[in-house]
PDB file of C-alpha atoms in Angstrom:
ATOM      1  CA  MET O   1      21.068   2.215  16.393  1.00 63.00           C
ATOM      2  CA  THR O   2      23.426   1.810  19.333  1.00 71.00           C
ATOM      3  CA  THR O   3      27.011   0.645  19.218  1.00 71.00           C
ATOM      4  CA  ARG O   4      30.343   1.195  20.940  1.00 73.00           C
ATOM      5  CA  MET O   5      33.228   3.415  19.866  1.00 71.00           C
ATOM      6  CA  LYS O   6      36.548   2.904  21.674  1.00 77.00           C
ATOM      7  CA  GLY O   7      34.620   1.133  24.414  1.00 82.00           C
ATOM      8  CA  LEU O   8      32.110   3.943  24.995  1.00 83.00           C
ATOM      9  CA  PRO O   9      28.385   3.719  24.193  1.00 84.00           C
ATOM     10  CA  VAL O  10      27.342   5.618  21.075  1.00 82.00           C
ATOM     11  CA  ALA O  11      23.851   6.272  19.726  1.00 84.00           C
ATOM     12  CA  VAL O  12      23.520   6.885  15.979  1.00 82.00           C
ATOM     13  CA  LEU O  13      20.279   8.648  15.090  1.00 81.00           C
ATOM     14  CA  HIS O  14      19.135   8.975  11.481  1.00 76.00           C
ATOM     15  CA  HIS O  15      16.133  11.000  10.365  1.00 84.00           C
ATOM     16  CA  PHE O  16      15.081  10.760   6.728  1.00 83.00           C
ATOM     17  CA  ASN O  17      12.367  12.034   4.475  1.00 81.00           C
ATOM     18  CA  ARG O  18      12.502  12.238   0.698  1.00 80.00           C
ATOM     19  CA  ASP O  19      13.798  15.830   0.724  1.00 83.00           C
ATOM     20  CA  HIS O  20      15.983  16.032   3.828  1.00 85.00           C
ATOM     21  CA  ALA O  21      18.104  13.783   6.041  1.00 84.00           C
ATOM     22  CA  THR O  22      20.000  14.310   9.277  1.00 78.00           C
ATOM     23  CA  MET O  23      22.480  12.154  11.168  1.00 78.00           C
ATOM     24  CA  ARG O  24      23.481  12.655  14.766  1.00 82.00           C
ATOM     25  CA  VAL O  25      26.010  10.586  16.698  1.00 81.00           C
ATOM     26  CA  ARG O  26      25.841  10.999  20.479  1.00 84.00           C
ATOM     27  CA  LEU O  27      28.694   9.803  22.683  1.00 83.00           C
ATOM     28  CA  THR O  28      27.591   8.338  26.042  1.00 80.00           C
ATOM     29  CA  GLY O  29      24.231  10.059  25.513  1.00 75.00           C
ATOM     30  CA  LEU O  30      25.765  13.359  26.600  1.00 82.00           C
ATOM     31  CA  PHE O  31      27.059  15.220  23.562  1.00 81.00           C
ATOM     32  CA  ASN O  32      27.054  15.116  19.782  1.00 80.00           C
ATOM     33  CA  VAL O  33      30.234  14.056  18.018  1.00 79.00           C
ATOM     34  CA  VAL O  34      28.492  14.244  14.612  1.00 78.00           C
ATOM     35  CA  ASP O  35      25.517  16.424  13.678  1.00 77.00           C
ATOM     36  CA  ILE O  36      25.088  16.792   9.918  1.00 80.00           C
ATOM     37  CA  SER O  37      22.414  17.386   7.316  1.00 83.00           C
ATOM     38  CA  GLY O  38      22.146  18.654   3.760  1.00 87.00           C
ATOM     39  CA  PRO O  39      21.798  17.477   0.162  1.00 88.00           C
ATOM     40  CA  GLU O  40      24.865  15.193   0.207  1.00 89.00           C
ATOM     41  CA  LEU O  41      23.626  13.371   3.301  1.00 85.00           C
ATOM     42  CA  THR O  42      20.117  13.107   1.849  1.00 89.00           C
ATOM     43  CA  ARG O  43      21.566  11.449  -1.280  1.00 91.00           C
ATOM     44  CA  THR O  44      23.660   9.116   0.891  1.00 90.00           C
ATOM     45  CA  GLU O  45      20.653   8.158   3.002  1.00 91.00           C
ATOM     46  CA  THR O  46      18.618   7.537  -0.175  1.00 94.00           C
ATOM     47  CA  ILE O  47      21.085   4.825  -1.233  1.00 95.00           C
ATOM     48  CA  THR O  48      20.917   3.402   2.313  1.00 92.00           C
ATOM     49  CA  ILE O  49      17.116   3.196   2.012  1.00 93.00           C
ATOM     50  CA  LEU O  50      17.493   1.381  -1.336  1.00 96.00           C
ATOM     51  CA  ASN O  51      19.967  -1.041   0.258  1.00 95.00           C
ATOM     52  CA  ASP O  52      17.566  -1.802   3.097  1.00 91.00           C
ATOM     53  CA  LEU O  53      14.677  -2.315   0.677  1.00 93.00           C
ATOM     54  CA  CYS O  54      16.692  -4.766  -1.401  1.00 93.00           C
ATOM     55  CA  PHE O  55      17.781  -6.956   1.496  1.00 88.00           C
ATOM     56  CA  TYR O  56      14.956  -6.666   4.001  1.00 85.00           C
ATOM     57  CA  ALA O  57      11.804  -5.561   2.174  1.00 86.00           C
ATOM     58  CA  PRO O  58      12.053  -7.035  -1.339  1.00 87.00           C
ATOM     59  CA  SER O  59       8.274  -6.965  -1.788  1.00 86.00           C
ATOM     60  CA  ARG O  60       8.613  -3.154  -1.870  1.00 90.00           C
ATOM     61  CA  LEU O  61      10.826  -3.336  -4.963  1.00 92.00           C
ATOM     62  CA  ILE O  62       7.789  -3.326  -7.244  1.00 93.00           C
ATOM     63  CA  ASP O  63       7.496   0.434  -7.294  1.00 95.00           C
ATOM     64  CA  PRO O  64       7.262   3.004 -10.108  1.00 96.00           C
ATOM     65  CA  ARG O  65      10.200   4.926  -8.572  1.00 96.00           C
ATOM     66  CA  LEU O  66      12.478   1.974  -9.390  1.00 98.00           C
ATOM     67  CA  THR O  67      13.856   1.133 -12.819  1.00 98.00           C
ATOM     68  CA  TRP O  68      15.673  -2.095 -13.599  1.00 98.00           C
ATOM     69  CA  ALA O  69      18.277  -3.218 -16.142  1.00 98.00           C
ATOM     70  CA  GLU O  70      19.685  -6.720 -16.487  1.00 98.00           C
ATOM     71  CA  ILE O  71      23.492  -6.819 -16.608  1.00 98.00           C
ATOM     72  CA  ASP O  72      23.936 -10.595 -16.950  1.00 98.00           C
ATOM     73  CA  ASP O  73      22.584 -13.839 -15.444  1.00 97.00           C
ATOM     74  CA  THR O  74      23.637 -12.940 -11.897  1.00 98.00           C
ATOM     75  CA  ARG O  75      23.623  -9.121 -11.859  1.00 98.00           C
ATOM     76  CA  ALA O  76      21.085  -6.334 -12.301  1.00 98.00           C
ATOM     77  CA  ARG O  77      21.166  -2.545 -11.974  1.00 99.00           C
ATOM     78  CA  VAL O  78      18.416  -0.783 -10.045  1.00 98.00           C
ATOM     79  CA  THR O  79      17.854   2.976 -10.056  1.00 98.00           C
ATOM     80  CA  PHE O  80      15.754   4.613  -7.342  1.00 98.00           C
ATOM     81  CA  ALA O  81      14.246   8.084  -7.859  1.00 96.00           C
ATOM     82  CA  LEU O  82      13.095   9.688  -4.619  1.00 94.00           C
ATOM     83  CA  GLY O  83      12.554  13.406  -4.141  1.00 91.00           C
ATOM     84  CA  PRO O  84      15.516  15.315  -5.574  1.00 91.00           C
ATOM     85  CA  ASN O  85      17.732  12.216  -5.780  1.00 93.00           C
ATOM     86  CA  SER O  86      18.242   9.405  -8.240  1.00 96.00           C
ATOM     87  CA  VAL O  87      20.638   6.712  -7.018  1.00 97.00           C
ATOM     88  CA  SER O  88      21.611   3.318  -8.386  1.00 98.00           C
ATOM     89  CA  ALA O  89      23.265   0.073  -7.411  1.00 99.00           C
ATOM     90  CA  GLU O  90      24.425  -3.158  -8.947  1.00 99.00           C
ATOM     91  CA  LEU O  91      22.769  -6.156  -7.314  1.00 98.00           C
ATOM     92  CA  VAL O  92      24.618  -9.485  -7.339  1.00 98.00           C
ATOM     93  CA  PHE O  93      22.773 -12.803  -6.935  1.00 97.00           C
ATOM     94  CA  ASN O  94      24.056 -16.324  -6.293  1.00 96.00           C
ATOM     95  CA  ALA O  95      22.966 -19.464  -8.178  1.00 95.00           C
ATOM     96  CA  ALA O  96      20.045 -19.907  -5.748  1.00 94.00           C
ATOM     97  CA  GLY O  97      18.748 -16.438  -6.643  1.00 94.00           C
ATOM     98  CA  GLU O  98      19.669 -14.925  -3.277  1.00 94.00           C
ATOM     99  CA  LEU O  99      20.917 -11.351  -3.210  1.00 95.00           C
ATOM    100  CA  VAL O 100      24.523 -11.559  -2.006  1.00 97.00           C
ATOM    101  CA  ASP O 101      25.944  -8.097  -2.728  1.00 98.00           C
ATOM    102  CA  PHE O 102      24.830  -4.523  -3.261  1.00 98.00           C
ATOM    103  CA  VAL O 103      27.388  -2.188  -4.878  1.00 99.00           C
ATOM    104  CA  SER O 104      26.883   1.545  -5.373  1.00 98.00           C
ATOM    105  CA  ASP O 105      28.964   4.528  -6.412  1.00 98.00           C
ATOM    106  CA  ASP O 106      26.367   6.971  -5.029  1.00 96.00           C
ATOM    107  CA  ARG O 107      27.059   6.916  -1.279  1.00 95.00           C
ATOM    108  CA  GLY O 108      29.094   9.499   0.582  1.00 92.00           C
ATOM    109  CA  MET O 109      31.549   8.736   3.362  1.00 93.00           C
ATOM    110  CA  LEU O 110      31.772  11.354   6.103  1.00 87.00           C
ATOM    111  CA  GLU O 111      35.271  12.813   6.247  1.00 88.00           C
ATOM    112  CA  LYS O 112      36.933  14.238   9.369  1.00 85.00           C
ATOM    113  CA  ASP O 113      36.407  17.771   8.026  1.00 85.00           C
ATOM    114  CA  GLY O 114      32.631  17.187   7.907  1.00 82.00           C
ATOM    115  CA  ASN O 115      32.401  16.860   4.115  1.00 86.00           C
ATOM    116  CA  MET O 116      31.008  13.853   2.287  1.00 88.00           C
ATOM    117  CA  ARG O 117      33.288  12.028  -0.182  1.00 94.00           C
ATOM    118  CA  ILE O 118      31.503   9.887  -2.783  1.00 95.00           C
ATOM    119  CA  LEU O 119      33.058   6.415  -2.887  1.00 96.00           C
ATOM    120  CA  ARG O 120      32.133   2.934  -3.954  1.00 98.00           C
ATOM    121  CA  TRP O 121      30.204   1.235  -1.153  1.00 98.00           C
ATOM    122  CA  SER O 122      29.151  -2.382  -0.916  1.00 98.00           C
ATOM    123  CA  THR O 123      27.238  -4.571   1.477  1.00 98.00           C
ATOM    124  CA  PRO O 124      27.947  -8.246   0.834  1.00 98.00           C
ATOM    125  CA  LEU O 125      25.457 -10.283   2.843  1.00 95.00           C
ATOM    126  CA  GLY O 126      24.772 -13.982   3.242  1.00 92.00           C
ATOM    127  CA  HIS O 127      23.963 -16.728   5.722  1.00 93.00           C
ATOM    128  CA  TYR O 128      20.308 -16.675   4.736  1.00 93.00           C
ATOM    129  CA  ARG O 129      17.963 -17.809   7.524  1.00 92.00           C
ATOM    130  CA  GLU O 130      14.252 -18.191   8.121  1.00 91.00           C
ATOM    131  CA  PHE O 131      12.600 -15.729  10.503  1.00 89.00           C
ATOM    132  CA  ASP O 132       8.870 -16.424  10.958  1.00 86.00           C
ATOM    133  CA  GLY O 133       8.554 -17.612   7.362  1.00 87.00           C
ATOM    134  CA  TRP O 134      10.737 -14.868   5.856  1.00 85.00           C
ATOM    135  CA  ARG O 135      14.097 -15.893   4.391  1.00 88.00           C
ATOM    136  CA  VAL O 136      16.599 -13.051   4.788  1.00 87.00           C
ATOM    137  CA  ALA O 137      20.355 -12.568   4.953  1.00 90.00           C
ATOM    138  CA  SER O 138      21.498 -12.757   8.559  1.00 92.00           C
ATOM    139  CA  GLU O 139      25.147 -11.665   8.306  1.00 94.00           C
ATOM    140  CA  GLY O 140      27.129  -9.206   6.270  1.00 95.00           C
ATOM    141  CA  ASP O 141      29.526  -6.329   6.050  1.00 97.00           C
ATOM    142  CA  ALA O 142      29.515  -2.641   5.151  1.00 96.00           C
ATOM    143  CA  ILE O 143      32.569  -1.808   3.041  1.00 98.00           C
ATOM    144  CA  TRP O 144      34.031   1.428   1.684  1.00 97.00           C
ATOM    145  CA  HIS O 145      36.226   0.879  -1.371  1.00 98.00           C
ATOM    146  CA  LEU O 146      39.002   3.383  -0.694  1.00 97.00           C
ATOM    147  CA  PRO O 147      41.823   4.086  -3.183  1.00 96.00           C
ATOM    148  CA  GLU O 148      44.220   2.221  -0.861  1.00 97.00           C
ATOM    149  CA  GLY O 149      41.918  -0.794  -0.623  1.00 98.00           C
ATOM    150  CA  PRO O 150      38.640  -1.959   0.921  1.00 98.00           C
ATOM    151  CA  TYR O 151      37.755  -0.843   4.442  1.00 96.00           C
ATOM    152  CA  THR O 152      35.150  -2.891   6.312  1.00 96.00           C
ATOM    153  CA  TYR O 153      33.679  -0.493   8.836  1.00 89.00           C
ATOM    154  CA  GLY O 154      30.719  -2.539   9.980  1.00 89.00           C
ATOM    155  CA  HIS O 155      29.602  -6.111  10.470  1.00 91.00           C
ATOM    156  CA  LEU O 156      25.930  -7.007  10.750  1.00 89.00           C
ATOM    157  CA  ARG O 157      24.527 -10.041  12.519  1.00 90.00           C
ATOM    158  CA  LEU O 158      20.752 -10.202  12.382  1.00 87.00           C
ATOM    159  CA  THR O 159      19.340 -12.088  15.355  1.00 87.00           C
ATOM    160  CA  ASP O 160      15.655 -11.236  14.945  1.00 85.00           C
ATOM    161  CA  TYR O 161      13.432 -10.077  12.094  1.00 82.00           C
ATOM    162  CA  GLU O 162       9.799  -9.024  12.126  1.00 80.00           C
ATOM    163  CA  ALA O 163       8.075  -8.153   8.858  1.00 74.00           C
ATOM    164  CA  ARG O 164       5.225  -5.641   8.941  1.00 69.00           C
TER     165      ARG O 164
END
């Protein structure tokens, strides 16, 4: 993924397997400003994988590593067991049955000191569109729920989607 930070180009590189994850952030392609790995990051990346599955690969949600519990008519809890981690999220659906929010207490936010702090994390998405016959959310946010209030640190606008 590429983005900009204070006007400068930044590349964010994630590597994940079920037992180990790494994240590297390179500023202007020249040097690392973040280079982390370890169990906390692997757990955090596991919840990110679950989030991506829910919104962009729902056919993959029929899997023995997933367990489901109905909360009410518009909410369900999903738990994902992968390698050493078991993570969960509350999924929120609208009246049309579209997934509109993903809320988890299992994701870590990287602190300035390099440690991960577990916080509530949500990704409300909407503006469902058709892409080559696939109906997916095309806009949304990534939000940390800090003690002082919500912090939206990312906005997603999907302009193309190719299912494989």
